[in-house]
CSV table of C-alpha atoms in Angstrom, one decimal:
chain,number,residue,atom,x,y,z
A,1,MET,CA,12.2,-90.6,-2.2
A,2,THR,CA,12.4,-92.6,-5.4
A,3,TYR,CA,15.7,-93.5,-7.0
A,4,SER,CA,16.5,-94.6,-10.6
A,5,ASP,CA,19.9,-95.8,-11.6
A,6,GLY,CA,21.3,-94.8,-8.2
A,7,LYS,CA,20.1,-91.2,-8.4
A,8,PRO,CA,17.1,-89.5,-6.7
A,9,VAL,CA,14.3,-88.8,-9.3
A,10,LYS,CA,11.2,-88.0,-7.2
A,11,LEU,CA,10.0,-86.9,-3.8
A,12,ASN,CA,7.0,-89.0,-2.8
A,13,ARG,CA,3.8,-87.7,-1.1
A,14,HIS,CA,4.4,-90.2,1.7
A,15,LYS,CA,6.0,-93.6,2.4
A,16,THR,CA,3.1,-95.2,4.1
A,17,GLU,CA,-0.2,-96.0,2.4
A,18,VAL,CA,-3.4,-96.0,4.4
A,19,ALA,CA,-6.2,-98.5,3.4
A,20,PRO,CA,-9.4,-97.0,2.1
A,21,SER,CA,-11.1,-98.4,5.1
A,22,GLY,CA,-8.8,-96.5,7.4
A,23,ARG,CA,-8.2,-99.6,9.4
A,24,PHE,CA,-4.6,-100.4,8.6
A,25,ALA,CA,-1.5,-99.1,6.8
A,26,TRP,CA,1.5,-100.4,5.0
A,27,ALA,CA,4.8,-99.3,3.6
A,28,CYS,CA,6.7,-100.8,0.7
A,29,ARG,CA,10.5,-100.7,0.2
A,30,GLY,CA,12.0,-101.7,-3.1
A,31,ASN,CA,11.0,-101.9,-6.7
A,32,VAL,CA,8.4,-99.3,-7.8
A,33,TYR,CA,6.5,-101.8,-10.1
A,34,LEU,CA,6.1,-104.3,-7.3
A,35,SER,CA,5.1,-101.6,-4.9
A,36,ASN,CA,2.3,-100.5,-7.3
A,37,VAL,CA,1.0,-104.1,-7.5
A,38,VAL,CA,1.1,-104.3,-3.7
A,39,ASN,CA,-0.8,-101.1,-3.3
A,40,CYS,CA,-3.6,-102.2,-5.7
A,41,LEU,CA,-4.0,-105.5,-3.8
A,42,LEU,CA,-3.9,-104.2,-0.3
A,43,ASN,CA,-6.3,-101.4,-1.2
A,44,GLU,CA,-8.9,-104.3,-1.6
A,45,ALA,CA,-8.4,-105.4,2.0
A,46,VAL,CA,-10.6,-104.0,4.7
A,47,THR,CA,-8.6,-105.0,7.8
A,48,ILE,CA,-5.1,-106.3,8.7
A,49,ASP,CA,-6.6,-109.8,9.0
A,50,GLU,CA,-7.1,-109.9,5.2
A,51,VAL,CA,-3.5,-109.0,4.4
A,52,GLU,CA,-2.1,-112.5,4.3
A,53,ALA,CA,-4.7,-113.6,1.8
A,54,GLN,CA,-3.9,-110.6,-0.4
A,55,ALA,CA,-0.2,-111.5,-0.1
A,56,ALA,CA,-0.9,-114.9,-1.5
A,57,LYS,CA,-2.6,-113.3,-4.5
A,58,LEU,CA,0.5,-111.1,-5.0
A,59,GLU,CA,2.8,-114.1,-5.4
A,60,SER,CA,0.6,-115.7,-8.0
A,61,LEU,CA,0.0,-112.5,-10.0
A,62,ILE,CA,3.6,-111.3,-10.5
A,63,ASP,CA,5.4,-112.5,-13.5
A,64,PRO,CA,8.3,-114.9,-12.4
A,65,GLU,CA,10.7,-112.8,-14.5
A,66,ILE,CA,9.7,-109.7,-12.6
A,67,MET,CA,9.9,-111.5,-9.3
A,68,ALA,CA,13.5,-112.6,-10.2
A,69,LEU,CA,14.5,-109.0,-10.4
A,70,ALA,CA,13.3,-108.2,-6.9
A,71,GLN,CA,16.1,-107.1,-4.6
A,72,ASN,CA,15.3,-106.7,-1.0
A,73,VAL,CA,11.6,-105.8,-1.5
A,74,GLU,CA,9.8,-105.5,1.8
A,75,ILE,CA,6.2,-104.7,2.7
A,76,THR,CA,5.2,-104.0,6.3
A,77,ALA,CA,1.6,-103.8,7.2
A,78,ALA,CA,0.1,-102.9,10.6
A,79,GLY,CA,-3.4,-102.5,11.9
A,80,TRP,CA,-5.9,-103.4,14.6
A,81,SER,CA,-7.1,-107.0,14.4
A,82,ASP,CA,-10.8,-107.6,15.3
A,83,GLN,CA,-10.1,-111.3,15.4
A,84,ARG,CA,-7.4,-111.0,18.0
A,85,ASN,CA,-8.5,-107.7,19.6
A,86,ASP,CA,-4.9,-106.5,19.4
A,87,LEU,CA,-2.4,-104.9,17.0
A,88,ARG,CA,-0.9,-107.0,14.2
A,89,LEU,CA,2.2,-106.4,12.2
A,90,ILE,CA,2.8,-108.5,9.1
A,91,ARG,CA,5.9,-108.4,6.9
A,92,ILE,CA,6.2,-109.6,3.4
A,93,LYS,CA,9.8,-110.2,2.0
A,94,ILE,CA,10.4,-110.7,-1.7
A,95,ARG,CA,13.9,-111.7,-2.9
A,96,PRO,CA,14.9,-113.6,-6.1
A,97,ALA,CA,13.2,-117.0,-5.7
A,98,VAL,CA,12.0,-116.1,-2.2
A,99,PHE,CA,8.5,-115.0,-1.0
A,100,GLU,CA,8.0,-114.9,2.7
A,101,VAL,CA,5.0,-113.7,4.7
A,102,ALA,CA,5.5,-113.6,8.5
A,103,GLU,CA,4.1,-111.9,11.6
A,104,ILE,CA,6.5,-109.9,13.7
A,105,GLY,CA,6.0,-108.9,17.3
A,106,ARG,CA,6.0,-105.6,19.1
A,107,GLY,CA,9.3,-103.8,19.2
A,108,VAL,CA,11.6,-101.6,17.1
A,109,HIS,CA,12.2,-102.8,13.6
A,110,MET,CA,14.5,-101.0,11.2
A,111,ALA,CA,15.2,-101.6,7.6
A,112,PRO,CA,17.4,-101.4,5.7
A,113,THR,CA,19.9,-102.6,8.2
A,114,PRO,CA,23.0,-104.8,7.7
A,115,GLU,CA,22.0,-108.4,8.0
A,116,ALA,CA,25.1,-109.1,10.1
A,117,SER,CA,24.8,-106.1,12.3
A,118,ARG,CA,25.5,-106.6,16.0
A,119,VAL,CA,23.8,-103.4,16.9
A,120,GLN,CA,20.8,-104.2,19.2
A,121,LEU,CA,17.8,-101.9,18.7
A,122,PRO,CA,15.9,-101.0,21.8
A,123,ALA,CA,12.6,-102.7,22.7
A,124,THR,CA,10.8,-99.4,22.6
A,125,ALA,CA,11.7,-95.9,21.4
A,126,THR,CA,10.3,-92.4,21.8
A,127,ASP,CA,9.2,-90.2,18.8
A,128,ASP,CA,12.5,-88.3,19.1
A,129,GLN,CA,14.5,-91.5,19.1
A,130,PHE,CA,12.7,-92.7,15.9
A,131,ILE,CA,13.6,-89.5,14.2
A,132,ARG,CA,17.3,-89.9,15.2
A,133,LEU,CA,17.3,-93.5,13.9
A,134,ALA,CA,16.0,-92.2,10.6
A,135,LEU,CA,18.6,-89.5,10.5
A,136,ALA,CA,21.3,-92.1,11.2
A,137,GLN,CA,20.1,-94.1,8.1
A,138,TRP,CA,20.3,-90.9,6.1
A,139,LYS,CA,23.9,-90.3,7.2
A,140,VAL,CA,24.9,-93.8,6.3
A,141,GLN,CA,23.3,-93.3,2.8
A,142,ASN,CA,25.3,-90.1,2.2
A,143,LYS,CA,28.6,-91.3,3.6
A,144,PHE,CA,28.6,-94.5,1.5
A,145,LYS,CA,26.7,-93.1,-1.5
A,146,ALA,CA,24.1,-95.9,-1.1
A,147,PRO,CA,20.8,-95.5,-2.9
A,148,LEU,CA,18.6,-96.2,0.1
A,149,CYS,CA,15.8,-93.9,-1.1
A,150,ILE,CA,16.0,-91.8,2.1
A,151,GLY,CA,15.1,-88.1,1.9
A,152,GLY,CA,12.3,-85.6,1.7
A,153,VAL,CA,10.0,-85.4,4.8
A,154,MET,CA,9.3,-87.8,7.7
A,155,HIS,CA,5.8,-88.8,8.5
A,156,GLN,CA,4.8,-90.6,11.6
A,157,THR,CA,2.0,-93.1,11.1
A,158,THR,CA,0.2,-94.2,14.2
A,159,VAL,CA,-2.1,-97.3,14.1
A,160,SER,CA,-4.6,-98.0,16.9
A,161,ARG,CA,-8.0,-99.5,17.6
A,162,ALA,CA,-9.4,-96.2,16.4
A,163,GLY,CA,-7.7,-96.3,13.0
A,164,VAL,CA,-4.7,-94.7,11.4
A,165,GLU,CA,-3.3,-91.2,11.9
A,166,ARG,CA,-0.4,-89.7,9.9
A,167,ARG,CA,1.5,-86.5,10.6
A,168,MET,CA,4.7,-84.8,9.5
A,169,VAL,CA,7.4,-84.9,12.2
A,170,ALA,CA,10.6,-83.8,10.6
A,171,LEU,CA,12.5,-82.9,7.4
A,172,TYR,CA,15.7,-84.5,6.2
A,173,PRO,CA,18.7,-82.1,6.1
A,174,ASP,CA,18.9,-82.1,2.3
A,175,TYR,CA,15.1,-81.5,1.9
A,176,ASP,CA,15.4,-78.0,0.4
A,177,THR,CA,18.0,-79.2,-2.2
A,178,HIS,CA,15.8,-82.1,-3.3
A,179,ALA,CA,12.6,-80.0,-3.3
A,180,LYS,CA,14.2,-77.4,-5.5
A,181,MET,CA,15.6,-80.0,-7.8
A,182,LEU,CA,12.6,-82.4,-8.0
A,183,GLY,CA,9.6,-80.5,-6.7
A,184,ASP,CA,7.7,-81.6,-3.6
A,185,PRO,CA,4.0,-82.8,-3.4
A,186,ASN,CA,4.2,-82.0,0.4
A,187,ALA,CA,5.2,-78.3,-0.2
A,188,GLU,CA,2.1,-76.9,1.5
A,189,GLU,CA,2.3,-79.2,4.4
A,190,VAL,CA,6.0,-78.4,4.8
A,191,ARG,CA,5.2,-74.6,4.9
A,192,ALA,CA,2.6,-75.2,7.6
A,193,PHE,CA,5.0,-77.5,9.5
A,194,ARG,CA,7.8,-74.9,9.4
A,195,ALA,CA,5.5,-72.1,10.5
A,196,GLN,CA,4.3,-74.1,13.4
A,197,ALA,CA,7.9,-74.9,14.4
A,198,ARG,CA,8.8,-71.2,14.3
A,199,ALA,CA,5.8,-70.3,16.4
A,200,ALA,CA,6.7,-72.9,19.0
A,201,ALA,CA,10.4,-71.7,19.2
């Protein structure tokens, strides 16, 4: 979901981008312009081990005035590392006058979430629990009228040594309203998803 001036304006094809190599994936949260720059740069990387170098290019390429407008921009990239023979997860945070690149460990990470939140996320979660966490964010957005850009469909992106797999796992409760209002690039996939759900019921 893309917002402008606090209102939904577009349903996106998916939240997570998959590298042309099929070796890693990433998701951007925040400013659309910065996300487009990130997508261009990370599309040039072949593996997750090249992401940090591309992130350094990002900081040098973006106009300081544009960077100053960044509010809570976050990029999370995940993929199999040939160098480490293990999964890697890299997070890039962009704030006014702040540019951070850090590696984060295995676990459940959720954003946006209140910085001062005392709620402890579990160390692991099932697919169903991840869907429920996403729906909890959606409820917070609607209760407090917060433009968190949550809506449309949910895709699950799985990263492994074999590559990246993405599949639809759920629809947000207001999907039909937004699809009717904005159109949906996932319409065909949604029809197939609903037909499969009916067949399994």
